[in-house]
Amino acid sequence: MFVSEASPTSEPHAPPWLADLNPEQHAAAVHRDGHLLVLAGAGTGKTTTVCARVAWLIEEGVAPERILLLTFTRRAAREMLARAGALTRSAPGGGARRVVGGTFHAAAHRLVRAHAAALGLAQDFALLDAADAADLLDLVRQEQGLSETGRRFPRKHTLADLCSRTVNAQRPLRELLASDFPWCEEHGDALAELFRAFAARKRELGVLDLDDLLLYWRALVLDPAAGRHIAQGIDHVLVDEYQDVNGLQVDIVAGLADHGCTVTAVGNDFQAIYGFRSASAGHILGFPAQFAGAATVTLERNYRSGQGLLDVANAVAAQDADGFPKVLRAQRGGGEVPRLVFCRDQTHEAAEVCDRVLAAREEGMLLREQAVLARTGHDTDLLELELSRRRIPYVKYGGLRYLEAAHVKDFLAVLRLTDRLGDEMSWFRVLLLLEGVGPNRARRALDHLLAGGPPPAAELPARWETARAELPSGAREHGDALVAALAGAQDAGAAAGAERLRDALAPLVRAKYPDGAVRLQDLDALCGLAGEAADLRTFVAELVIDPPSSSSDLAVAPHLDDDWLVLSTVHSAKGLEWQSVHVIAAYDGNFPACMAVGTKESIAEERRLLYVALTRARRSLTVYVPRRYYHRPTGRDDGHGYGKASRFLSPDVQALCEVVHLADDPAAAAPVPAPGAQARITVSVDELFA
DNA sequence: GTTTCAGCGTTTTTT
DNA sequence: ACGCTGAAAC
């Protein structure tokens, strides 16, 4: 292996990626011996530093394929590898392009596939996404008769959440129930039994959920022989966003370190926002103690924003006394004083955001340099209406996920069947699409299809022949077409196979959904994406691990211009930045969410969430507080509450902002008279029916 | 015996 | 948009 002797770091001819770093960044990039923790505040050049470190390691002679770069999203992995790749183009062997990078789950998937036999897993195991797991839990619950206990039993998504959090936190279920789900405690026994049955069922079906990927990876690392074998292929593990790892992930990293890998963890405890997924900032705080001999480098120089904005962010951060001290210092001058805008309600807020976005656009700021951030995917509903009305193009990240749409799940079920003809859950879903087929007939047809084990491809036509007899005549023709397409898709490539299945599914989608034509466009987009994958199994698995985070990830919709506004949840905005950021719906009950006011720690997490939102802005930041908001955005009744500003926007924080109280829109401002104050205005059509 | 559909209440954040 | 319920439709 090529090992370079000289370190180029201190020479006058240091490579530009080192020359441009500040002293702390430089120290992190060229740290030589042992583990390293980089505490990188918002906007302090974290990505630059990680990329420089990857480049430096390669320059030092570490083979790129022996560097494992674990990131939080696929997008982050892509960006870092591209930037590091550009730095190391001249390195022997292709440089950073050969670095192994991706999310924990993607890396786990590769390893678990490679070691499937040792883990006692079928080679063709399938992956369940969170919704699939919830559906299977629901099924097991029904089989166990747990839905008839009389007392309200947790819903399937709650069940999935409970199960997942128990596994990811590696805490006993009872403890979790007592601390975080006291209203479910009475079902403790039933839940424990359900989750055991769920695990058994997954094994039976040959499926893994996302948590299982981590569990199996950890099992591999902790196994002396397998662990050594895996670690022998890795010299350096770099973990981005370490404040958002959970106990399982820490076990994996620590296991690799025990086998001799060197760990670099990068993160910022004040941006820990995934506690609901059992992540804990305690892991980054405990890193120096857990990883012996680890050095710590702190980055506090902020290159993103002006001091006016950082003063506000620092003031919010100062409300929390725990963790490492965090003060960001601006390196750039300029930037505006953040604005805090009080408006009437969310309709008013939407109009105001549109006005300001368009005004900035007039002054030359592209729409894509501006973003609107919100606590929940829901918060942008009214804004989306207003944007559409004004024909302002936008793309939304986070919120409603593509893969959860029913028609997409239908399609994925068919895709999965191509290489798993014994996939009971997928068959069930597909059969239900046929007209006149409900749970009972689907069950009976399924018994024929799967009689005596999964059907070998050669036997599929014969088994289908008996199964279709259970179905009403109106369903048979479409069923025939689907089965024929399944048979045909097995030999075709990914692209042709997906096309074929789409065509067979099309009439069913059109029949089932009123807006079938629109939904078919989604399937077309998925077909396009499938064409890029090696085969359909890989395609479906990768889709589950790295779901497209917006419709634009799938395909650029034809109505979009090349310039568009970004709408995002704060969670999905992590790690991103824009010239101008609008944070909407910053009322108490949303920041913090009313669901989260239970414990001190969950309120602290909400504060960090607001902090993440504020620190996304480079030049201009506007925070909106609607004075009145509606409990039911879609509700017909006018139920509303009176919103106070987020408690995190305390007087001392507000003092650092330009506070704007917008006059009520005159048309809407006329006060609604109290009932009885005047003669009621009535409408009657009775006379028409006299 | 089964499926289907209308009506009603509810919905945090995501790999 | 989804889950649950009860009643209509096949």
XYZ file of C-alpha atoms (C1' of nucleotides) in Angstrom:
715
model
C 0.000 0.000 0.000
C 1.133 3.509 -0.764
C 2.137 5.376 2.375
C 3.238 8.952 2.087
C 6.069 9.928 4.389
C 5.868 13.632 4.706
C 2.990 15.432 6.221
C 2.247 18.404 4.002
C 0.473 20.257 6.731
C 3.000 22.662 8.056
C 4.848 23.292 4.814
C 4.403 26.590 3.032
C 3.047 24.641 0.052
C 0.254 23.046 2.002
C -2.607 21.948 -0.196
C -5.286 24.627 -0.511
C -7.846 22.662 1.502
C -5.569 22.898 4.509
C -4.338 26.407 3.862
C -7.872 27.761 3.965
C -8.706 26.300 7.356
C -8.637 28.213 10.609
C -6.378 26.829 13.370
C -9.089 24.738 15.036
C -10.344 23.306 11.758
C -6.757 22.586 10.779
C -6.092 20.768 14.045
C -9.175 18.615 13.487
C -8.298 17.834 9.872
C -4.769 16.634 10.606
C -5.309 14.986 13.980
C -2.996 12.013 13.860
C -3.237 9.578 16.724
C -6.342 8.133 18.208
C -9.963 9.072 18.348
C -11.216 12.585 17.772
C -14.292 14.529 18.759
C -15.069 17.657 16.776
C -17.625 19.889 18.453
C -18.801 22.031 15.609
C -21.370 24.731 16.244
C -23.819 25.759 13.563
C -22.137 27.279 10.525
C -18.587 26.707 11.743
C -17.409 24.860 8.646
C -18.102 21.348 9.794
C -18.487 19.924 6.316
C -15.364 21.718 5.115
C -13.422 20.268 8.035
C -14.664 16.711 7.550
C -13.893 16.859 3.838
C -10.419 18.215 4.541
C -9.834 15.418 7.027
C -10.891 12.788 4.504
C -8.564 14.343 1.928
C -5.734 14.526 4.439
C -6.173 10.891 5.463
C -5.972 9.840 1.842
C -2.930 12.016 1.325
C -1.417 10.304 4.360
C -1.788 6.992 2.621
C -5.032 5.626 3.978
C -6.796 3.740 1.198
C -10.108 5.501 0.493
C -12.097 2.275 0.598
C -10.839 1.798 4.159
C -12.576 5.001 5.287
C -16.183 4.647 6.398
C -18.099 7.925 6.406
C -21.426 7.642 8.228
C -23.870 10.481 7.704
C -27.415 11.168 8.650
C -28.953 11.358 5.206
C -28.102 10.225 1.747
C -27.947 13.857 0.688
C -25.276 14.633 3.282
C -23.216 11.626 2.185
C -23.433 12.657 -1.448
C -22.394 16.214 -0.722
C -19.438 15.272 1.450
C -18.130 12.636 -0.925
C -18.446 15.009 -3.852
C -16.571 17.776 -2.044
C -13.884 15.490 -0.698
C -13.625 13.906 -4.133
C -12.927 17.271 -5.710
C -10.087 17.837 -3.222
C -8.409 14.535 -3.943
C -8.865 14.170 -7.669
C -5.155 13.737 -8.180
C -4.687 11.140 -5.458
C -3.730 7.660 -6.609
C -6.658 5.324 -7.081
C -9.414 7.852 -7.567
C -9.259 9.535 -4.168
C -12.302 10.136 -2.021
C -14.725 8.858 -4.616
C -13.973 5.388 -3.323
C -14.668 6.261 0.299
C -17.465 4.088 1.680
C -20.220 6.474 2.679
C -23.862 6.501 3.586
C -26.279 6.319 6.467
C -25.954 3.842 9.303
C -28.859 1.949 7.813
C -27.387 1.804 4.320
C -24.061 0.522 5.645
C -25.898 -1.996 7.814
C -27.861 -3.185 4.812
C -24.708 -3.867 2.784
C -23.058 -5.759 5.633
C -26.107 -7.752 6.616
C -26.628 -8.838 2.998
C -23.014 -9.888 2.810
C -23.228 -11.881 6.036
C -26.822 -13.074 5.686
C -25.893 -16.734 5.909
C -23.884 -16.283 9.112
C -26.839 -14.446 10.624
C -29.246 -17.210 9.698
C -31.118 -14.976 7.294
C -32.469 -15.935 3.897
C -30.448 -14.395 1.098
C -33.520 -12.643 -0.282
C -34.721 -11.011 2.937
C -36.905 -7.958 2.378
C -36.955 -4.675 4.262
C -39.960 -3.150 5.973
C -40.226 0.590 6.219
C -41.816 2.153 9.275
C -45.315 1.955 7.806
C -44.864 -1.689 6.786
C -43.735 -2.502 10.296
C -46.799 -0.758 11.722
C -49.060 -2.746 9.386
C -47.472 -6.029 10.421
C -47.810 -5.108 14.097
C -51.463 -4.365 13.446
C -51.900 -7.766 11.831
C -50.246 -9.610 14.708
C -52.352 -7.613 17.147
C -55.537 -8.683 15.425
C -54.434 -12.317 15.347
C -53.792 -12.178 19.064
C -57.206 -10.680 19.664
C -55.631 -7.724 21.417
C -57.952 -5.261 19.771
C -60.925 -6.661 21.669
C -59.712 -6.044 25.180
C -62.237 -3.298 25.543
C -59.856 -0.711 26.849
C -58.406 1.570 24.259
C -55.287 -0.075 22.847
C -52.495 1.988 21.286
C -52.805 2.604 17.555
C -50.508 0.858 15.155
C -48.182 3.803 14.664
C -47.896 4.171 18.410
C -47.126 0.460 18.630
C -44.396 0.784 16.035
C -42.998 3.782 17.849
C -42.975 1.985 21.202
C -41.277 -1.064 19.766
C -38.713 0.951 17.865
C -37.833 3.173 20.768
C -37.380 0.240 23.091
C -34.982 -1.393 20.653
C -33.057 1.736 19.741
C -32.647 2.920 23.304
C -31.849 -0.609 24.492
C -34.033 -0.007 27.501
C -36.602 -2.397 28.980
C -40.109 -1.783 27.662
C -41.462 -1.311 31.181
C -39.046 1.493 31.840
C -39.918 3.248 28.604
C -43.635 2.955 29.316
C -43.223 4.377 32.789
C -41.139 7.345 31.722
C -42.510 8.281 28.291
C -45.828 6.472 27.749
C -47.598 6.308 31.111
C -51.001 6.078 29.391
C -49.950 2.753 27.857
C -48.665 1.202 31.054
C -51.845 -0.710 31.744
C -51.210 -2.692 28.549
C -47.654 -3.581 29.534
C -48.126 -7.342 29.466
C -50.037 -7.359 26.211
C -47.474 -5.077 24.591
C -44.555 -7.234 25.671
C -46.269 -10.304 24.264
C -47.165 -8.494 21.054
C -43.604 -7.347 20.447
C -42.220 -10.822 21.039
C -44.738 -12.211 18.548
C -43.841 -9.436 16.120
C -40.154 -10.342 16.247
C -40.965 -14.009 15.709
C -43.230 -13.158 12.814
C -40.573 -11.088 11.080
C -38.176 -14.018 11.286
C -40.819 -16.354 9.901
C -41.572 -14.059 6.993
C -37.923 -13.397 6.265
C -38.218 -9.642 6.670
C -36.201 -7.041 8.572
C -37.329 -3.650 9.718
C -35.020 -0.671 9.953
C -34.181 -1.364 13.577
C -33.272 -4.955 12.763
C -30.614 -3.693 10.365
C -28.851 -1.978 13.250
C -29.407 -4.933 15.580
C -27.840 -7.350 13.104
C -24.959 -5.022 12.342
C -24.260 -4.700 16.028
C -24.445 -8.474 16.434
C -21.888 -8.859 13.651
C -19.533 -6.311 15.203
C -19.815 -7.827 18.665
C -19.170 -11.320 17.356
C -15.408 -11.853 17.764
C -14.791 -13.473 14.382
C -17.232 -11.507 12.252
C -16.356 -8.293 14.053
C -12.671 -8.728 13.403
C -13.334 -9.526 9.773
C -15.436 -6.384 9.277
C -13.038 -4.128 11.178
C -10.077 -5.430 9.196
C -11.499 -3.668 6.168
C -11.790 -0.298 7.926
C -9.109 2.042 9.291
C -11.162 5.159 9.995
C -14.793 5.641 10.908
C -16.094 9.198 10.592
C -19.524 9.828 12.076
C -21.360 13.017 11.197
C -24.139 14.451 13.412
C -22.992 12.363 16.355
C -25.433 14.180 18.648
C -28.218 12.291 16.904
C -26.960 8.716 17.289
C -28.780 6.274 19.523
C -27.526 3.560 21.829
C -27.419 0.882 19.145
C -25.374 3.063 16.847
C -22.945 3.915 19.629
C -22.520 0.199 20.332
C -21.642 -0.344 16.682
C -19.087 2.464 16.598
C -17.595 1.411 19.926
C -17.419 -2.190 18.727
C -15.484 -1.123 15.646
C -13.143 0.913 17.854
C -12.522 -2.148 20.023
C -11.371 -3.957 16.895
C -8.861 -1.212 16.155
C -10.730 1.308 14.003
C -10.066 4.979 14.681
C -13.196 7.025 15.262
C -13.822 10.659 14.378
C -17.147 11.947 15.709
C -18.483 15.291 14.552
C -21.472 17.086 15.956
C -22.951 19.676 18.225
C -24.860 18.769 21.336
C -27.023 21.835 20.960
C -28.415 20.567 17.672
C -29.683 17.259 19.073
C -33.227 17.014 17.776
C -33.894 13.299 17.383
C -34.676 12.307 20.955
C -37.989 10.878 19.758
C -35.963 8.300 17.888
C -34.007 7.400 21.018
C -31.041 9.508 20.061
C -29.379 11.232 22.974
C -26.934 14.094 23.185
C -25.536 12.193 26.145
C -23.555 10.110 23.671
C -21.609 13.040 22.263
C -21.138 14.486 25.737
C -19.813 11.128 26.899
C -17.570 10.530 23.874
C -14.306 11.626 25.524
C -14.960 9.253 28.427
C -16.081 6.317 26.290
C -13.358 6.463 23.642
C -10.071 6.296 25.478
C -7.499 8.904 24.550
C -9.866 10.893 22.387
C -8.868 14.462 21.597
C -11.503 17.190 21.461
C -11.524 20.142 19.084
C -14.161 22.867 19.352
C -15.187 25.044 16.415
C -16.897 28.276 17.388
C -16.084 30.655 14.565
C -19.211 31.021 12.527
C -18.824 31.754 8.830
C -22.472 31.618 7.954
C -24.293 34.490 9.586
C -23.904 38.029 10.882
C -23.457 38.813 14.562
C -27.004 40.170 14.827
C -28.404 36.765 14.053
C -25.891 34.944 16.221
C -26.742 37.137 19.194
C -30.308 35.890 18.950
C -29.233 32.271 18.517
C -26.802 32.540 21.431
C -29.509 34.060 23.612
C -31.795 31.118 22.889
C -28.965 28.686 23.573
C -28.157 30.429 26.862
C -31.589 29.451 28.183
C -30.242 25.906 28.488
C -27.557 25.465 31.141
C -26.610 21.871 30.260
C -24.001 20.538 27.890
C -20.845 22.105 26.522
C -20.900 25.893 26.560
C -21.860 27.210 23.163
C -21.186 30.660 21.886
C -20.962 31.393 18.196
C -18.776 34.255 17.046
C -19.360 35.810 13.649
C -16.432 36.022 11.259
C -18.350 37.970 8.640
C -19.675 41.424 9.020
C -23.045 42.476 7.724
C -26.237 40.540 7.945
C -29.463 42.008 9.131
C -31.012 42.198 12.543
C -33.531 39.331 12.745
C -37.164 40.347 12.515
C -39.941 39.041 14.697
C -43.275 39.543 12.990
C -46.597 39.287 14.800
C -49.506 38.763 12.456
C -53.198 38.076 12.803
C -53.364 34.399 11.946
C -51.789 31.845 9.646
C -53.630 33.169 6.605
C -52.163 36.579 7.264
C -48.813 34.938 7.909
C -48.933 33.120 4.565
C -49.671 36.349 2.711
C -46.876 38.138 4.533
C -44.332 35.402 3.763
C -45.291 35.516 0.087
C -44.940 39.297 0.021
C -41.508 39.243 1.596
C -40.279 36.373 -0.546
C -41.398 38.133 -3.714
C -39.903 41.423 -2.562
C -36.537 39.729 -2.017
C -36.876 38.101 -5.411
C -37.434 41.541 -6.946
C -34.177 42.650 -5.385
C -32.370 39.791 -7.044
C -32.421 36.996 -4.481
C -33.352 33.766 -6.191
C -36.228 31.815 -4.711
C -33.897 28.900 -4.067
C -31.800 31.117 -1.817
C -34.855 31.471 0.420
C -36.574 28.902 2.601
C -39.593 28.610 4.854
C -39.130 26.383 7.894
C -41.849 24.991 10.136
C -42.224 22.743 13.157
C -44.479 20.241 11.388
C -45.229 19.367 7.804
C -48.724 20.590 8.470
C -47.777 24.138 9.318
C -47.180 25.030 5.686
C -50.632 23.998 4.439
C -52.079 27.484 4.187
C -48.838 28.834 2.802
C -48.873 26.192 0.091
C -52.352 27.292 -0.930
C -51.218 30.894 -1.117
C -48.061 30.005 -3.061
C -50.111 28.058 -5.583
C -52.578 30.908 -5.882
C -49.769 33.346 -6.646
C -48.017 30.831 -8.872
C -44.832 30.837 -6.846
C -43.044 27.519 -7.492
C -41.919 25.613 -4.429
C -40.586 22.256 -3.294
C -41.389 20.735 0.051
C -39.019 18.597 2.093
C -40.189 16.459 4.937
C -43.781 16.245 5.957
C -45.914 13.756 4.073
C -43.665 11.061 2.781
C -43.927 9.795 -0.712
C -43.619 6.168 0.198
C -46.571 6.362 2.546
C -49.002 7.196 -0.195
C -51.254 4.190 -0.726
C -50.665 3.854 -4.465
C -46.891 3.924 -4.034
C -47.144 1.176 -1.431
C -49.304 -0.805 -3.837
C -46.631 -0.533 -6.476
C -43.817 -1.454 -4.111
C -45.768 -4.540 -3.076
C -45.884 -5.675 -6.694
C -42.192 -4.892 -7.161
C -41.296 -6.936 -4.101
C -43.193 -9.921 -5.425
C -40.905 -10.206 -8.440
C -38.146 -11.815 -6.443
C -40.142 -12.981 -3.456
C -43.130 -14.911 -4.709
C -43.731 -16.098 -1.156
C -44.129 -12.558 0.227
C -47.429 -12.962 2.035
C -47.941 -9.336 3.005
C -47.310 -8.077 -0.497
C -49.681 -10.611 -2.038
C -52.343 -9.638 0.431
C -52.065 -5.977 -0.402
C -52.107 -6.619 -4.136
C -55.087 -8.978 -4.011
C -57.122 -6.387 -2.090
C -56.779 -4.053 -5.055
C -58.942 -6.341 -7.161
C -62.595 -5.504 -7.400
C -64.826 -7.522 -5.123
C -61.889 -8.879 -3.147
C -61.767 -8.190 0.566
C -59.801 -9.761 3.395
C -61.647 -13.083 3.274
C -61.302 -13.870 -0.391
C -57.736 -12.604 -0.407
C -56.944 -14.970 2.450
C -58.423 -17.968 0.621
C -56.661 -17.169 -2.632
C -53.430 -16.715 -0.697
C -53.796 -20.165 0.850
C -53.719 -21.668 -2.633
C -50.810 -19.529 -3.785
C -48.646 -20.345 -0.805
C -49.801 -23.900 -0.190
C -46.716 -25.909 0.687
C -44.332 -23.000 0.780
C -43.487 -20.133 -1.548
C -44.182 -20.973 -5.177
C -41.152 -21.537 -7.405
C -41.460 -19.348 -10.484
C -42.312 -22.350 -12.647
C -45.274 -23.220 -10.457
C -46.774 -19.761 -10.300
C -49.193 -20.151 -13.250
C -50.574 -23.430 -11.897
C -51.059 -22.087 -8.386
C -52.667 -18.924 -9.688
C -55.076 -21.057 -11.696
C -56.506 -22.538 -8.478
C -56.246 -19.302 -6.510
C -58.228 -17.244 -9.016
C -61.195 -19.573 -8.577
C -61.699 -17.977 -5.162
C -62.119 -14.554 -6.705
C -65.232 -13.007 -8.213
C -65.226 -13.115 -12.005
C -64.768 -9.364 -12.298
C -61.419 -9.587 -10.541
C -59.928 -12.427 -12.518
C -58.895 -10.620 -15.667
C -56.911 -7.935 -13.840
C -55.416 -10.606 -11.606
C -54.324 -12.589 -14.655
C -52.644 -9.525 -16.092
C -50.762 -8.871 -12.856
C -49.533 -12.434 -12.547
C -48.460 -12.453 -16.173
C -46.574 -9.220 -15.625
C -44.926 -10.675 -12.521
C -43.774 -13.691 -14.488
C -42.521 -11.461 -17.293
C -40.791 -9.005 -15.003
C -38.564 -11.655 -13.491
C -36.473 -12.031 -16.613
C -36.639 -8.426 -17.745
C -34.208 -5.843 -16.398
C -35.173 -3.440 -13.626
C -36.459 -0.761 -15.965
C -38.459 -3.013 -18.296
C -39.790 -5.083 -15.401
C -41.013 -2.032 -13.522
C -42.686 -0.686 -16.680
C -44.481 -3.923 -17.196
C -45.787 -4.077 -13.658
C -46.835 -0.454 -13.793
C -48.925 -1.170 -16.893
C -50.615 -4.127 -15.230
C -51.330 -2.076 -12.129
C -52.534 1.015 -13.973
C -56.205 0.036 -14.432
C -56.461 -0.905 -10.760
C -54.990 2.407 -9.612
C -57.330 4.289 -11.906
C -60.288 2.371 -10.518
C -59.380 2.618 -6.855
C -58.405 6.265 -6.598
C -60.464 9.177 -7.902
C -57.246 10.985 -8.825
C -55.749 7.893 -10.400
C -54.172 9.719 -13.327
C -52.092 11.935 -11.036
C -51.021 8.960 -8.988
C -49.900 7.084 -12.072
C -47.425 9.887 -12.718
C -45.793 9.021 -9.408
C -45.458 5.435 -10.566
C -43.887 6.636 -13.804
C -41.364 8.601 -11.776
C -40.605 5.506 -9.731
C -40.132 3.488 -12.912
C -37.601 6.047 -14.066
C -35.737 5.710 -10.798
C -35.904 1.911 -10.952
C -34.098 2.026 -14.274
C -30.998 3.292 -12.489
C -30.903 0.398 -10.007
C -29.133 -2.895 -10.558
C -32.293 -4.923 -10.034
C -35.735 -4.523 -8.523
C -34.844 -6.046 -5.179
C -31.999 -3.592 -4.680
C -34.251 -0.811 -5.846
C -36.978 -1.498 -3.302
C -34.485 -2.010 -0.477
C -32.699 1.256 -1.223
C -35.998 3.060 -1.438
C -36.843 1.925 2.077
C -33.461 2.970 3.475
C -33.146 6.271 1.636
C -36.634 7.416 0.766
C -36.886 10.361 -1.583
C -37.359 13.335 0.718
C -39.442 15.337 -1.702
C -41.267 14.976 -4.944
C -38.326 16.682 -6.612
C -36.077 13.825 -5.570
C -38.170 11.551 -7.723
C -38.496 13.742 -10.735
C -38.711 17.415 -11.399
C -42.378 18.017 -11.941
C -43.038 19.692 -15.284
C -44.744 22.740 -13.764
C -41.651 23.698 -11.807
C -39.419 26.434 -13.085
C -35.706 26.134 -12.542
C -36.098 28.405 -9.533
C -38.252 27.503 -6.565
C -38.791 28.277 -2.926
C -37.911 25.589 -0.402
C -40.430 24.593 2.250
C -39.130 22.266 4.901
C -39.661 20.945 8.377
C -36.874 22.028 10.701
C -35.805 18.405 11.042
C -35.326 18.052 7.309
C -33.479 21.389 7.158
C -30.707 20.202 9.443
C -27.295 20.802 7.906
C -28.655 23.114 5.177
C -28.454 26.887 4.813
C -30.096 29.687 2.820
C -29.567 33.412 2.350
C -32.988 34.153 3.735
C -34.975 32.010 6.146
C -38.564 32.438 7.298
C -39.572 30.504 10.400
C -43.350 30.299 10.568
C -45.854 29.367 13.271
C -43.486 30.195 16.142
C -46.245 30.217 18.724
C -46.221 28.476 22.078
C -47.807 25.098 21.485
C -45.792 24.603 18.320
C -42.379 25.721 19.646
C -42.513 23.795 21.930
C -45.119 21.469 20.471
C -47.917 20.967 22.958
C -47.174 17.222 22.846
C -43.687 17.951 24.135
C -44.343 20.105 27.186
C -44.375 17.061 29.449
C -40.755 16.913 30.549
C -37.905 19.316 30.949
C -35.789 17.396 28.475
C -38.419 17.343 25.766
C -38.879 21.100 26.132
C -35.120 21.496 25.857
C -35.219 19.513 22.630
C -37.861 21.842 21.243
C -35.613 24.769 22.122
C -32.751 23.174 20.230
C -35.116 22.672 17.318
C -35.854 26.379 17.197
C -32.112 27.022 17.468
C -31.472 24.805 14.443
C -34.123 26.727 12.520
C -32.657 30.136 13.409
C -29.111 29.186 12.510
C -29.986 28.099 8.937
C -29.963 31.721 7.758
C -26.959 33.463 6.213
C -28.192 36.992 5.769
C -31.811 37.444 6.648
C -34.021 35.816 9.252
C -37.708 36.436 9.863
C -39.706 34.666 12.566
C -43.503 34.791 12.451
C -45.961 34.512 15.307
C -49.626 34.249 14.365
C -51.690 35.771 17.159
C -54.594 33.507 16.502
C -54.334 29.973 15.258
C -56.773 27.237 14.484
C -56.792 23.952 16.328
C -58.283 22.219 13.337
C -56.793 23.605 10.154
C -59.400 21.814 8.061
C -62.194 22.217 10.544
C -65.479 23.783 9.604
C -65.994 25.192 13.025
C -64.020 28.259 13.887
C -62.309 26.741 16.881
C -59.202 28.712 17.606
C -56.872 29.546 20.381
C -54.984 32.689 21.123
C -51.331 32.221 20.392
C -48.592 33.616 22.456
C -45.085 33.823 21.066
C -42.923 30.796 21.716
C -41.647 30.834 25.289
C -38.140 30.609 23.814
C -38.649 34.051 22.278
C -38.291 35.555 25.730
C -38.111 39.320 26.336
C -34.320 39.312 26.205
C -34.417 37.468 22.892
C -37.044 39.831 21.525
C -34.913 42.762 22.589
C -32.307 41.602 20.080
C -34.858 41.544 17.241
C -36.674 44.117 15.227
C -40.214 43.467 16.410
C -42.982 44.165 13.910
C -46.645 44.219 14.846
C -48.524 44.012 11.597
C -51.765 45.907 11.413
C -54.638 43.606 10.755
C -55.635 43.258 7.184
C -58.473 45.855 7.048
C -60.853 43.619 5.122
C -60.674 40.900 7.708
C -60.111 43.075 10.722
C -63.688 44.163 11.258
C -64.423 42.665 14.648
C -66.969 39.896 14.613
C -69.884 41.114 16.714
C -70.641 39.092 19.779
C -73.702 36.874 19.403
C -76.795 38.761 20.406
C -75.167 42.144 20.083
C -77.159 42.832 16.980
C -79.876 41.272 14.925
C -78.659 38.024 13.472
C -78.200 37.869 9.721
C -80.199 34.947 8.502
C -80.520 32.962 5.347
C -83.510 30.844 4.493
C -84.612 28.849 1.496
C -87.740 27.576 3.157
C -89.955 29.515 0.809
C -88.574 27.581 -2.116
C -90.059 24.447 -0.628
C -93.345 25.895 0.498
C -71.376 -14.000 3.838
C -68.608 -10.292 2.040
C -67.401 -6.144 0.226
C -67.859 -1.247 -0.187
C -68.758 3.315 1.076
C -70.192 7.349 3.684
C -69.509 9.780 7.801
C -66.797 11.291 11.611
C -62.735 12.273 14.426
C -57.774 12.697 14.381
C -52.733 13.764 12.759
C -44.979 15.939 15.560
C -40.523 15.458 14.204
C -37.761 10.527 10.441
C -33.493 6.681 9.159
C -55.158 11.556 4.257
C -56.345 7.278 7.723
C -58.802 4.426 11.044
C -63.032 3.036 12.736
C -68.055 2.194 12.491
C -72.358 0.934 10.753
C -75.364 0.273 7.030
C -76.197 -0.511 2.132
C -75.202 -3.381 -1.876
C -73.778 -7.478 -4.276
